[in-house]
CSV table of C-alpha atoms in Angstrom, one decimal:
chain,number,residue,atom,x,y,z
T,1062,UNK,CA,-104.5,-57.2,-54.1
T,1063,UNK,CA,-103.9,-59.9,-51.5
T,1064,UNK,CA,-104.5,-63.4,-52.7
T,1065,UNK,CA,-106.3,-64.7,-49.6
T,1066,UNK,CA,-109.1,-63.8,-47.2
T,1067,UNK,CA,-111.1,-61.6,-49.5
T,1068,UNK,CA,-114.8,-61.3,-48.6
T,1069,UNK,CA,-116.8,-60.2,-51.7
T,1070,UNK,CA,-119.9,-58.3,-51.1
T,1071,UNK,CA,-122.8,-59.0,-53.5
T,1072,UNK,CA,-122.8,-56.9,-56.6
T,1073,UNK,CA,-120.0,-54.7,-55.4
T,1074,UNK,CA,-119.1,-51.4,-57.0
T,1075,UNK,CA,-115.5,-52.2,-57.8
T,1076,UNK,CA,-114.3,-50.6,-54.6
T,1077,UNK,CA,-112.0,-52.7,-52.4
T,1078,UNK,CA,-111.3,-51.6,-48.9
T,1079,UNK,CA,-108.2,-52.8,-47.0
T,1080,UNK,CA,-109.6,-52.8,-43.5
T,1081,UNK,CA,-109.3,-54.1,-40.0
T,1082,UNK,CA,-112.5,-54.3,-38.1
T,1083,UNK,CA,-111.1,-52.6,-35.0
T,1084,UNK,CA,-109.2,-49.8,-36.9
T,1085,UNK,CA,-111.0,-46.6,-36.2
T,1086,UNK,CA,-109.5,-45.0,-39.3
T,1087,UNK,CA,-111.0,-47.8,-41.4
T,1088,UNK,CA,-114.3,-47.5,-39.5
T,1089,UNK,CA,-114.5,-43.8,-40.7
T,1090,UNK,CA,-114.3,-44.9,-44.3
T,1091,UNK,CA,-116.8,-47.8,-43.8
T,1092,UNK,CA,-119.3,-45.2,-42.4
T,1093,UNK,CA,-118.9,-43.0,-45.5
T,1094,UNK,CA,-119.2,-45.9,-47.9
T,1095,UNK,CA,-122.4,-47.0,-46.1
T,1096,UNK,CA,-123.9,-43.5,-46.0
T,1097,UNK,CA,-123.4,-43.3,-49.7
T,1098,UNK,CA,-124.9,-46.7,-50.2
T,1099,UNK,CA,-121.7,-48.0,-51.9
T,1100,UNK,CA,-121.1,-51.7,-51.6
T,1101,UNK,CA,-117.4,-52.8,-51.6
T,1102,UNK,CA,-115.1,-55.8,-51.1
T,1103,UNK,CA,-113.4,-56.0,-47.7
T,1104,UNK,CA,-109.8,-57.2,-47.8
T,1105,UNK,CA,-109.0,-57.8,-44.2
T,1106,UNK,CA,-105.5,-56.8,-42.9
T,1107,UNK,CA,-105.2,-58.2,-39.5
T,1108,UNK,CA,-103.1,-55.8,-37.4
T,1109,UNK,CA,-102.2,-58.4,-34.8
T,1110,UNK,CA,-101.9,-61.8,-36.7
T,1111,UNK,CA,-98.7,-62.9,-38.4
T,1112,UNK,CA,-96.7,-60.2,-36.7
T,1113,UNK,CA,-99.1,-57.7,-38.2
T,1114,UNK,CA,-100.3,-58.2,-41.8
T,1115,UNK,CA,-99.9,-54.5,-42.4
T,1116,UNK,CA,-96.1,-55.0,-42.2
T,1117,UNK,CA,-96.0,-57.8,-44.8
T,1118,UNK,CA,-94.1,-56.8,-48.0
T,1119,UNK,CA,-97.0,-57.4,-50.2
T,1120,UNK,CA,-99.1,-54.9,-48.2
T,1121,UNK,CA,-96.2,-52.4,-48.1
T,1122,UNK,CA,-96.1,-52.6,-51.8
T,1123,UNK,CA,-99.7,-51.4,-51.8
T,1124,UNK,CA,-99.4,-48.9,-49.0
T,1125,UNK,CA,-95.8,-47.9,-48.1
T,1126,UNK,CA,-97.0,-46.6,-44.7
T,1127,UNK,CA,-98.3,-50.1,-43.7
T,1128,UNK,CA,-101.4,-48.6,-42.2
T,1129,UNK,CA,-105.1,-49.3,-42.8
T,1130,UNK,CA,-107.4,-48.3,-44.4
T,1131,UNK,CA,-106.4,-48.2,-48.1
T,1132,UNK,CA,-108.9,-48.0,-50.9
T,1133,UNK,CA,-108.7,-49.6,-54.4
T,1134,UNK,CA,-110.9,-47.3,-56.5
T,1135,UNK,CA,-113.4,-48.5,-59.1
T,1136,UNK,CA,-111.4,-46.7,-61.8
T,1137,UNK,CA,-108.2,-48.7,-60.9
T,1138,UNK,CA,-104.8,-47.0,-60.5
T,1139,UNK,CA,-102.8,-46.7,-57.3
T,1140,UNK,CA,-104.5,-47.6,-54.0
T,1141,UNK,CA,-105.5,-44.5,-52.0
T,1142,UNK,CA,-104.2,-44.1,-48.5
T,1143,UNK,CA,-105.1,-42.0,-45.5
T,1144,UNK,CA,-108.7,-42.1,-44.3
T,1145,UNK,CA,-109.4,-38.4,-44.6
T,1146,UNK,CA,-108.1,-38.3,-48.1
T,1147,UNK,CA,-110.2,-41.3,-48.9
T,1148,UNK,CA,-113.3,-39.6,-47.4
T,1149,UNK,CA,-112.8,-36.6,-49.6
T,1150,UNK,CA,-112.2,-38.8,-52.7
T,1151,UNK,CA,-115.5,-40.6,-52.0
T,1152,UNK,CA,-117.3,-37.3,-51.5
T,1153,UNK,CA,-116.0,-35.9,-54.8
T,1154,UNK,CA,-116.6,-39.1,-56.8
T,1155,UNK,CA,-119.9,-40.1,-55.3
T,1156,UNK,CA,-121.4,-36.8,-54.3
T,1157,UNK,CA,-124.8,-38.0,-52.9
T,1158,UNK,CA,-125.4,-37.7,-50.0
T,1159,UNK,CA,-122.8,-35.0,-49.4
T,1160,UNK,CA,-120.4,-35.4,-46.5
T,1161,UNK,CA,-119.4,-31.7,-46.6
T,1162,UNK,CA,-121.6,-28.6,-46.5
T,1163,UNK,CA,-122.0,-26.4,-49.6
T,1164,UNK,CA,-120.2,-23.3,-48.2
T,1165,UNK,CA,-116.5,-22.9,-47.7
T,1166,UNK,CA,-116.8,-21.8,-44.1
T,1167,UNK,CA,-119.0,-24.8,-43.3
T,1168,UNK,CA,-116.6,-27.1,-45.0
T,1169,UNK,CA,-113.7,-25.6,-43.0
T,1170,UNK,CA,-115.6,-26.2,-39.8
T,1171,UNK,CA,-116.4,-29.8,-40.6
T,1172,UNK,CA,-112.9,-30.6,-41.7
T,1173,UNK,CA,-111.5,-29.0,-38.6
T,1174,UNK,CA,-113.7,-31.1,-36.3
T,1175,UNK,CA,-112.7,-34.2,-38.3
T,1176,UNK,CA,-109.0,-33.2,-37.9
T,1177,UNK,CA,-109.3,-32.6,-34.2
T,1178,UNK,CA,-110.0,-36.3,-34.0
T,1179,UNK,CA,-107.8,-37.6,-36.9
T,1180,UNK,CA,-104.7,-35.4,-36.2
T,1181,UNK,CA,-104.9,-34.6,-32.5
T,1182,UNK,CA,-106.4,-37.7,-30.8
T,1183,UNK,CA,-106.2,-40.8,-32.8
T,1184,UNK,CA,-102.5,-40.7,-33.9
T,1185,UNK,CA,-101.4,-40.5,-30.3
T,1186,UNK,CA,-103.4,-43.6,-29.3
T,1187,UNK,CA,-103.0,-46.0,-32.2
T,1188,UNK,CA,-101.4,-49.5,-32.0
T,1189,UNK,CA,-97.9,-48.6,-33.1
T,1190,UNK,CA,-97.7,-45.7,-30.6
T,1191,UNK,CA,-99.0,-47.8,-27.6
T,1192,UNK,CA,-96.5,-50.5,-28.5
T,1193,UNK,CA,-93.6,-48.0,-28.6
T,1194,UNK,CA,-94.6,-46.7,-25.1
T,1195,UNK,CA,-94.5,-50.2,-23.6
T,1196,UNK,CA,-91.8,-52.1,-25.7
T,1197,UNK,CA,-89.3,-49.3,-26.4
T,1198,UNK,CA,-89.8,-47.0,-23.5
T,1199,UNK,CA,-90.5,-49.6,-20.9
T,1200,UNK,CA,-93.6,-47.9,-19.6
T,1201,UNK,CA,-96.1,-49.8,-17.5
T,1202,UNK,CA,-99.6,-50.7,-18.7
T,1203,UNK,CA,-100.9,-48.2,-16.1
T,1204,UNK,CA,-98.8,-45.5,-17.7
T,1205,UNK,CA,-99.9,-46.5,-21.1
T,1206,UNK,CA,-103.5,-46.4,-20.1
T,1207,UNK,CA,-103.1,-42.9,-18.5
T,1208,UNK,CA,-101.5,-41.7,-21.7
T,1209,UNK,CA,-104.4,-43.0,-23.7
T,1210,UNK,CA,-107.0,-41.4,-21.4
T,1211,UNK,CA,-105.1,-38.1,-21.3
T,1212,UNK,CA,-105.3,-37.5,-25.1
T,1213,UNK,CA,-108.9,-38.8,-25.2
T,1214,UNK,CA,-110.0,-36.3,-22.5
T,1215,UNK,CA,-108.1,-33.4,-23.9
T,1216,UNK,CA,-109.3,-34.0,-27.4
T,1217,UNK,CA,-112.9,-34.8,-26.7
T,1218,UNK,CA,-113.2,-31.7,-24.4
T,1219,UNK,CA,-112.0,-29.5,-27.3
T,1220,UNK,CA,-114.5,-31.2,-29.7
T,1221,UNK,CA,-117.2,-30.8,-27.1
T,1222,UNK,CA,-116.4,-27.1,-26.6
T,1223,UNK,CA,-116.4,-26.5,-30.4
T,1224,UNK,CA,-119.7,-28.3,-30.9
T,1225,UNK,CA,-121.5,-26.9,-27.8
T,1226,UNK,CA,-120.7,-23.2,-28.6
T,1227,UNK,CA,-121.8,-23.2,-32.2
T,1228,UNK,CA,-125.3,-22.8,-33.7
T,1229,UNK,CA,-124.0,-24.8,-36.7
T,1230,UNK,CA,-124.2,-27.9,-34.5
T,1231,UNK,CA,-127.5,-29.7,-35.1
T,1232,UNK,CA,-128.6,-33.3,-34.7
T,1233,UNK,CA,-125.1,-34.1,-36.1
T,1234,UNK,CA,-121.8,-32.3,-35.9
T,1235,UNK,CA,-122.9,-29.8,-38.6
T,1236,UNK,CA,-126.6,-29.4,-39.1
T,1237,UNK,CA,-129.1,-32.2,-39.3
T,1238,UNK,CA,-127.4,-34.6,-41.7
T,1239,UNK,CA,-124.4,-36.8,-40.9
T,1240,UNK,CA,-121.2,-35.9,-42.5
T,1241,UNK,CA,-117.4,-36.1,-42.5
T,1242,UNK,CA,-117.0,-35.0,-38.9
T,1243,UNK,CA,-119.5,-37.6,-37.7
T,1244,UNK,CA,-117.6,-40.3,-39.7
T,1245,UNK,CA,-114.6,-39.4,-37.5
T,1246,UNK,CA,-116.3,-38.7,-34.2
T,1247,UNK,CA,-118.2,-42.0,-33.9
T,1248,UNK,CA,-115.2,-44.3,-34.2
T,1249,UNK,CA,-113.2,-42.1,-31.7
T,1250,UNK,CA,-116.1,-42.2,-29.2
T,1251,UNK,CA,-116.2,-46.0,-29.6
T,1252,UNK,CA,-112.5,-46.2,-28.8
T,1253,UNK,CA,-113.0,-44.1,-25.7
T,1254,UNK,CA,-115.9,-46.3,-24.5
T,1255,UNK,CA,-113.9,-49.5,-25.2
T,1256,UNK,CA,-111.0,-48.2,-23.2
T,1257,UNK,CA,-113.3,-47.3,-20.3
T,1258,UNK,CA,-112.8,-43.5,-20.6
T,1259,UNK,CA,-115.6,-41.4,-19.2
T,1260,UNK,CA,-117.9,-39.8,-21.9
T,1261,UNK,CA,-120.4,-38.1,-19.6
T,1262,UNK,CA,-118.3,-34.8,-19.6
T,1263,UNK,CA,-119.2,-34.5,-23.3
T,1264,UNK,CA,-123.0,-34.3,-23.5
T,1265,UNK,CA,-123.1,-32.8,-27.0
T,1266,UNK,CA,-120.8,-35.5,-28.3
T,1267,UNK,CA,-122.9,-38.2,-26.6
T,1268,UNK,CA,-126.1,-36.8,-28.1
T,1269,UNK,CA,-124.6,-36.6,-31.6
T,1270,UNK,CA,-123.1,-40.1,-31.4
T,1271,UNK,CA,-126.5,-41.5,-30.2
T,1272,UNK,CA,-128.2,-39.9,-33.2
T,1273,UNK,CA,-125.6,-41.4,-35.5
T,1274,UNK,CA,-125.8,-44.9,-34.0
T,1275,UNK,CA,-129.6,-44.9,-34.7
T,1276,UNK,CA,-128.8,-44.8,-38.5
T,1277,UNK,CA,-128.4,-48.1,-40.4
T,1278,UNK,CA,-125.1,-46.9,-42.1
T,1279,UNK,CA,-123.4,-46.4,-38.8
T,1280,UNK,CA,-124.6,-49.8,-37.6
T,1281,UNK,CA,-123.4,-51.5,-40.8
T,1282,UNK,CA,-120.0,-49.9,-40.4
T,1283,UNK,CA,-119.4,-50.9,-36.8
T,1284,UNK,CA,-116.5,-53.2,-35.9
T,1285,UNK,CA,-118.6,-56.1,-34.7
T,1286,UNK,CA,-120.5,-56.2,-38.0
T,1287,UNK,CA,-117.4,-56.6,-40.2
T,1288,UNK,CA,-116.6,-59.9,-42.0
T,1289,UNK,CA,-113.2,-60.0,-40.3
T,1290,UNK,CA,-114.5,-59.4,-36.7
T,1291,UNK,CA,-113.1,-62.0,-34.3
V,868,UNK,CA,-108.7,-10.7,-31.4
V,869,UNK,CA,-105.9,-10.2,-29.0
V,870,UNK,CA,-105.2,-6.6,-28.0
V,871,UNK,CA,-101.4,-6.6,-28.1
V,872,UNK,CA,-98.5,-7.6,-30.3
V,873,UNK,CA,-100.3,-7.4,-33.6
V,874,UNK,CA,-98.1,-6.8,-36.6
V,875,UNK,CA,-100.1,-5.4,-39.5
V,876,UNK,CA,-98.8,-6.1,-43.0
V,877,UNK,CA,-99.2,-3.2,-45.4
V,878,UNK,CA,-102.6,-3.2,-47.2
V,879,UNK,CA,-103.5,-6.6,-45.8
V,880,UNK,CA,-106.5,-8.6,-47.2
V,881,UNK,CA,-108.5,-8.8,-44.0
V,882,UNK,CA,-107.0,-12.1,-43.1
V,883,UNK,CA,-105.5,-12.5,-39.6
V,884,UNK,CA,-103.3,-15.5,-38.7
V,885,UNK,CA,-102.8,-16.5,-35.2
V,886,UNK,CA,-99.3,-17.9,-35.5
V,887,UNK,CA,-96.1,-18.9,-33.7
V,888,UNK,CA,-92.9,-18.6,-35.8
V,889,UNK,CA,-91.7,-22.1,-34.9
V,890,UNK,CA,-95.0,-23.9,-35.2
V,891,UNK,CA,-94.8,-26.1,-38.2
V,892,UNK,CA,-98.6,-26.2,-38.5
V,893,UNK,CA,-98.6,-22.4,-38.7
V,894,UNK,CA,-95.7,-22.6,-41.2
V,895,UNK,CA,-97.9,-24.7,-43.5
V,896,UNK,CA,-100.5,-22.0,-43.7
V,897,UNK,CA,-98.0,-19.2,-44.1
V,898,UNK,CA,-96.6,-21.0,-47.1
V,899,UNK,CA,-100.1,-21.3,-48.7
V,900,UNK,CA,-100.8,-17.6,-48.0
V,901,UNK,CA,-97.5,-16.6,-49.6
V,902,UNK,CA,-98.0,-18.9,-52.6
V,903,UNK,CA,-101.4,-17.2,-53.2
V,904,UNK,CA,-99.9,-13.8,-52.7
V,905,UNK,CA,-102.2,-13.0,-49.8
V,906,UNK,CA,-101.0,-10.5,-47.3
V,907,UNK,CA,-102.3,-10.9,-43.8
V,908,UNK,CA,-101.9,-9.7,-40.2
V,909,UNK,CA,-99.8,-11.9,-37.9
V,910,UNK,CA,-101.2,-12.2,-34.4
V,911,UNK,CA,-98.4,-13.9,-32.5
V,912,UNK,CA,-99.3,-16.6,-29.9
V,913,UNK,CA,-96.1,-17.4,-28.1
V,914,UNK,CA,-96.2,-21.1,-27.2
V,915,UNK,CA,-93.5,-20.7,-24.5
V,916,UNK,CA,-94.1,-17.3,-22.9
V,917,UNK,CA,-96.6,-16.6,-20.1
V,918,UNK,CA,-97.0,-20.3,-19.5
V,919,UNK,CA,-98.0,-20.6,-23.1
V,920,UNK,CA,-100.2,-17.9,-24.6
V,921,UNK,CA,-102.2,-20.6,-26.4
V,922,UNK,CA,-103.6,-21.6,-23.0
V,923,UNK,CA,-104.8,-18.2,-22.1
V,924,UNK,CA,-108.6,-17.9,-21.7
V,925,UNK,CA,-108.9,-15.2,-24.4
V,926,UNK,CA,-107.2,-17.5,-26.9
V,927,UNK,CA,-109.2,-20.5,-25.8
V,928,UNK,CA,-112.3,-18.5,-26.5
V,929,UNK,CA,-111.0,-18.1,-30.1
V,930,UNK,CA,-109.8,-21.6,-30.5
V,931,UNK,CA,-111.0,-24.1,-27.9
V,932,UNK,CA,-108.1,-26.5,-28.7
V,933,UNK,CA,-105.5,-23.9,-27.7
V,934,UNK,CA,-103.4,-24.7,-30.7
V,935,UNK,CA,-102.0,-22.6,-33.5
V,936,UNK,CA,-102.6,-21.8,-36.3
V,937,UNK,CA,-106.1,-20.2,-36.4
V,938,UNK,CA,-107.3,-18.0,-39.2
V,939,UNK,CA,-109.7,-15.0,-39.0
V,940,UNK,CA,-111.2,-14.9,-42.4
V,941,UNK,CA,-111.8,-11.8,-44.5
V,942,UNK,CA,-115.5,-12.5,-44.4
V,943,UNK,CA,-115.6,-12.5,-40.6
V,944,UNK,CA,-117.4,-15.2,-38.6
V,945,UNK,CA,-115.8,-17.7,-36.4
V,946,UNK,CA,-112.0,-18.2,-36.5
V,947,UNK,CA,-111.0,-21.3,-38.5
V,948,UNK,CA,-108.8,-23.9,-36.7
V,949,UNK,CA,-106.7,-26.9,-37.9
V,950,UNK,CA,-104.0,-26.2,-40.5
V,951,UNK,CA,-105.2,-28.6,-43.2
V,952,UNK,CA,-108.8,-27.3,-43.0
V,953,UNK,CA,-107.4,-23.8,-43.3
V,954,UNK,CA,-105.3,-24.8,-46.4
V,955,UNK,CA,-108.4,-26.2,-48.0
V,956,UNK,CA,-110.4,-23.1,-47.2
V,957,UNK,CA,-107.8,-20.9,-48.7
V,958,UNK,CA,-107.7,-23.0,-51.8
V,959,UNK,CA,-111.4,-22.8,-52.2
V,960,UNK,CA,-111.7,-19.1,-51.5
V,961,UNK,CA,-108.6,-17.9,-53.3
V,962,UNK,CA,-108.3,-20.5,-56.1
V,963,UNK,CA,-105.2,-19.2,-57.9
V,964,UNK,CA,-102.6,-20.7,-57.9
V,965,UNK,CA,-104.3,-24.0,-57.0
V,966,UNK,CA,-102.8,-26.1,-54.2
V,967,UNK,CA,-104.7,-29.2,-55.3
V,968,UNK,CA,-104.7,-30.9,-58.7
V,969,UNK,CA,-107.8,-30.9,-60.9
V,970,UNK,CA,-108.5,-34.6,-60.8
V,971,UNK,CA,-110.0,-36.5,-57.8
V,972,UNK,CA,-107.2,-39.2,-57.9
V,973,UNK,CA,-104.5,-36.5,-57.9
V,974,UNK,CA,-106.3,-34.6,-55.1
V,975,UNK,CA,-106.5,-37.8,-53.0
V,976,UNK,CA,-102.8,-38.4,-53.6
V,977,UNK,CA,-101.8,-34.9,-52.5
V,978,UNK,CA,-104.0,-35.0,-49.5
V,979,UNK,CA,-102.7,-38.3,-48.4
V,980,UNK,CA,-99.1,-37.1,-48.6
V,981,UNK,CA,-100.1,-34.0,-46.6
V,982,UNK,CA,-101.8,-36.2,-44.0
V,983,UNK,CA,-98.8,-38.6,-43.7
V,984,UNK,CA,-97.1,-35.6,-42.3
V,985,UNK,CA,-100.0,-33.9,-40.5
V,986,UNK,CA,-101.6,-37.0,-39.0
V,987,UNK,CA,-98.7,-39.5,-38.6
V,988,UNK,CA,-95.6,-37.5,-37.9
V,989,UNK,CA,-96.3,-34.0,-36.5
V,990,UNK,CA,-98.9,-34.8,-33.8
V,991,UNK,CA,-96.5,-37.2,-32.2
V,992,UNK,CA,-93.7,-34.7,-31.9
V,993,UNK,CA,-95.4,-31.5,-31.0
V,994,UNK,CA,-94.7,-29.5,-27.9
V,995,UNK,CA,-97.5,-30.8,-25.7
V,996,UNK,CA,-96.6,-34.4,-26.4
V,997,UNK,CA,-92.9,-33.9,-25.7
V,998,UNK,CA,-93.8,-32.2,-22.5
V,999,UNK,CA,-96.0,-35.1,-21.4
V,1000,UNK,CA,-93.2,-37.5,-22.1
V,1001,UNK,CA,-90.8,-35.7,-19.8
V,1002,UNK,CA,-93.0,-34.1,-17.2
V,1003,UNK,CA,-95.8,-36.7,-16.8
V,1004,UNK,CA,-94.0,-39.9,-17.7
V,1005,UNK,CA,-90.6,-38.9,-16.3
V,1006,UNK,CA,-88.7,-39.9,-19.4
V,1007,UNK,CA,-85.1,-38.7,-20.0
V,1008,UNK,CA,-84.3,-36.1,-22.6
V,1009,UNK,CA,-82.4,-38.9,-24.5
V,1010,UNK,CA,-85.6,-41.0,-24.5
V,1011,UNK,CA,-87.6,-38.0,-25.7
V,1012,UNK,CA,-85.1,-37.4,-28.5
V,1013,UNK,CA,-85.2,-41.0,-29.5
V,1014,UNK,CA,-89.0,-40.9,-29.6
V,1015,UNK,CA,-88.8,-37.8,-31.8
V,1016,UNK,CA,-86.3,-39.3,-34.2
V,1017,UNK,CA,-88.3,-42.6,-34.4
V,1018,UNK,CA,-91.5,-41.0,-35.7
V,1019,UNK,CA,-89.6,-38.7,-38.0
V,1020,UNK,CA,-87.7,-41.6,-39.6
V,1021,UNK,CA,-90.7,-43.8,-39.9
V,1022,UNK,CA,-92.8,-41.1,-41.4
V,1023,UNK,CA,-90.3,-39.6,-43.7
V,1024,UNK,CA,-89.4,-43.0,-45.0
V,1025,UNK,CA,-93.0,-43.7,-45.9
V,1026,UNK,CA,-93.3,-40.3,-47.6
V,1027,UNK,CA,-90.0,-41.0,-49.5
V,1028,UNK,CA,-91.3,-44.4,-50.7
V,1029,UNK,CA,-94.6,-42.8,-51.8
V,1030,UNK,CA,-92.8,-40.1,-53.7
V,1031,UNK,CA,-90.0,-42.1,-55.2
V,1032,UNK,CA,-92.3,-44.8,-56.6
V,1033,UNK,CA,-94.8,-42.6,-58.4
V,1034,UNK,CA,-94.5,-40.9,-61.8
V,1035,UNK,CA,-96.9,-38.2,-60.5
V,1036,UNK,CA,-93.9,-36.9,-58.5
V,1037,UNK,CA,-92.2,-34.1,-60.3
V,1038,UNK,CA,-90.2,-31.1,-59.2
V,1039,UNK,CA,-92.6,-31.0,-56.3
V,1040,UNK,CA,-94.6,-33.6,-54.5
V,1041,UNK,CA,-97.2,-33.7,-57.3
V,1042,UNK,CA,-96.1,-32.5,-60.7
V,1043,UNK,CA,-94.1,-29.3,-61.3
V,1044,UNK,CA,-96.0,-26.8,-59.2
V,1045,UNK,CA,-95.9,-26.5,-55.4
V,1046,UNK,CA,-99.1,-27.5,-53.6
V,1047,UNK,CA,-100.7,-28.7,-50.4
V,1048,UNK,CA,-98.3,-31.6,-49.8
V,1049,UNK,CA,-95.3,-29.3,-50.2
V,1050,UNK,CA,-96.9,-26.9,-47.7
V,1051,UNK,CA,-96.7,-29.7,-45.2
V,1052,UNK,CA,-93.5,-31.4,-46.2
V,1053,UNK,CA,-91.2,-28.4,-46.0
V,1054,UNK,CA,-92.0,-27.5,-42.3
V,1055,UNK,CA,-91.7,-31.1,-41.3
V,1056,UNK,CA,-88.3,-31.4,-43.0
V,1057,UNK,CA,-87.2,-28.2,-41.3
V,1058,UNK,CA,-88.2,-29.7,-37.9
V,1059,UNK,CA,-86.2,-32.9,-38.7
V,1060,UNK,CA,-83.2,-30.8,-39.6
V,1061,UNK,CA,-83.5,-28.6,-36.5
V,1062,UNK,CA,-83.6,-31.7,-34.4
V,1063,UNK,CA,-80.5,-33.2,-36.0
V,1064,UNK,CA,-82.4,-36.1,-37.6
V,1065,UNK,CA,-80.7,-37.5,-40.8
V,1066,UNK,CA,-82.3,-36.5,-44.1
V,1067,UNK,CA,-79.9,-38.2,-46.5
V,1068,UNK,CA,-82.0,-41.4,-46.5
V,1069,UNK,CA,-84.7,-39.4,-48.2
V,1070,UNK,CA,-83.2,-38.1,-51.5
V,1071,UNK,CA,-86.6,-37.4,-53.2
V,1072,UNK,CA,-87.7,-35.4,-50.2
V,1073,UNK,CA,-84.4,-33.5,-50.2
V,1074,UNK,CA,-84.7,-32.7,-53.8
V,1075,UNK,CA,-88.3,-31.5,-53.5
V,1076,UNK,CA,-87.6,-29.4,-50.4
V,1077,UNK,CA,-84.6,-27.8,-52.1
V,1078,UNK,CA,-86.9,-26.9,-55.1
V,1079,UNK,CA,-89.4,-25.4,-52.7
V,1080,UNK,CA,-86.8,-23.4,-50.8
V,1081,UNK,CA,-85.7,-21.7,-54.0
V,1082,UNK,CA,-89.1,-20.1,-54.2
V,1083,UNK,CA,-89.8,-16.7,-52.6
V,1084,UNK,CA,-93.1,-17.9,-51.0
V,1085,UNK,CA,-91.3,-20.6,-49.0
V,1086,UNK,CA,-88.6,-18.1,-47.9
V,1087,UNK,CA,-91.2,-15.6,-46.9
V,1088,UNK,CA,-93.0,-18.2,-44.8
V,1089,UNK,CA,-89.9,-19.5,-43.0
V,1090,UNK,CA,-89.8,-19.3,-39.2
V,1091,UNK,CA,-86.8,-16.9,-39.1
V,1092,UNK,CA,-88.6,-14.4,-41.3
V,1093,UNK,CA,-91.6,-14.0,-39.1
V,1094,UNK,CA,-92.4,-10.8,-37.1
V,1095,UNK,CA,-92.5,-12.8,-33.9
V,1096,UNK,CA,-89.2,-14.7,-34.5
V,1097,UNK,CA,-86.9,-14.4,-31.4
């Protein structure tokens, strides 16, 4: 645990989330925590201050990858890394409301949509990658922005096609309750909007995100509502 | 289903895997199928021939992302996409031998290691990304190779640190039976070797991969042993 900058929530559950308000991977976990009504302590890891607090040796000793989020569980033990693994842990440990459907085919569908975001869009556009493009490869900011928009467009189109063609899609990515795929889609959509990427080509995504954003859990988890927002 | 190039296995289970022998994401699923003793039909999708068979409209109608692998399940219904989602589906539907440990903390650890590969190494180095670097950004092959090696080194070092520091690591990534993390690590290691990236800095990974490669399931799933290997 870091010694400074902790922001205790009232009557928290023993969960501590290493988070950065703008990290879309941390945002996923914050949505899940809020959907399940779990309070937690936010331990801010500022990705830009101090040369990146995620690179500090004390944080590396907690998470060798030096990425956020990471979750200290209520049962203690090692800190959990990787947002999708944390989402699954939360769903297994705090089953209500469920983030995954009851049937194996449905779970596979929801996980696949989540992974279309978490494996095939987000890793290409996160901070360390954009830095490598500019600092190590000497690309211009225009080239970097084109890269960003390219993977967003390719990825969101595939998600749109997957959602639009299936009768499993409801008010949310799978049926009429929000789940694991929505936890991933909303932060990715927010990134796209923030970067000025068009979202009109993805009407099903727009509709689902709008339904999510009407829910208090999604509002509570949003970057601008975090204790470390600056 | 594609009309041509199917390679039926004897007495297969009804499972059909859209695969490319060199795809490390498909390789993950092949390992899991072999560990569980499930025969299946391979439907080859050649990523380089015909402008990329994954881009053909008939394959896009099966998998809108145009990526391999995809799995037609024995129960029918839509084809499943995304290798990690497929691995979880297989583990839920064919539970023995289990790819995930029995406890939620252990499952979180195994999934996190798998995702360190599947989210933070592989997506940066797959075919479509390398092509974008060269064709769209005009980078040299040396720059492309440096990019490849950079994400391999960063990612494998984090996996090594995670494995080396934990008493949960055994003969395999988690304990003494191969599981979901090993299904992801072995193909990534194979990619690193094939690209000439050093592996000596990662002795725990080397030891575990060696233990895996001694098992028939991992041999059976290897690229060179696929019906579509060329």
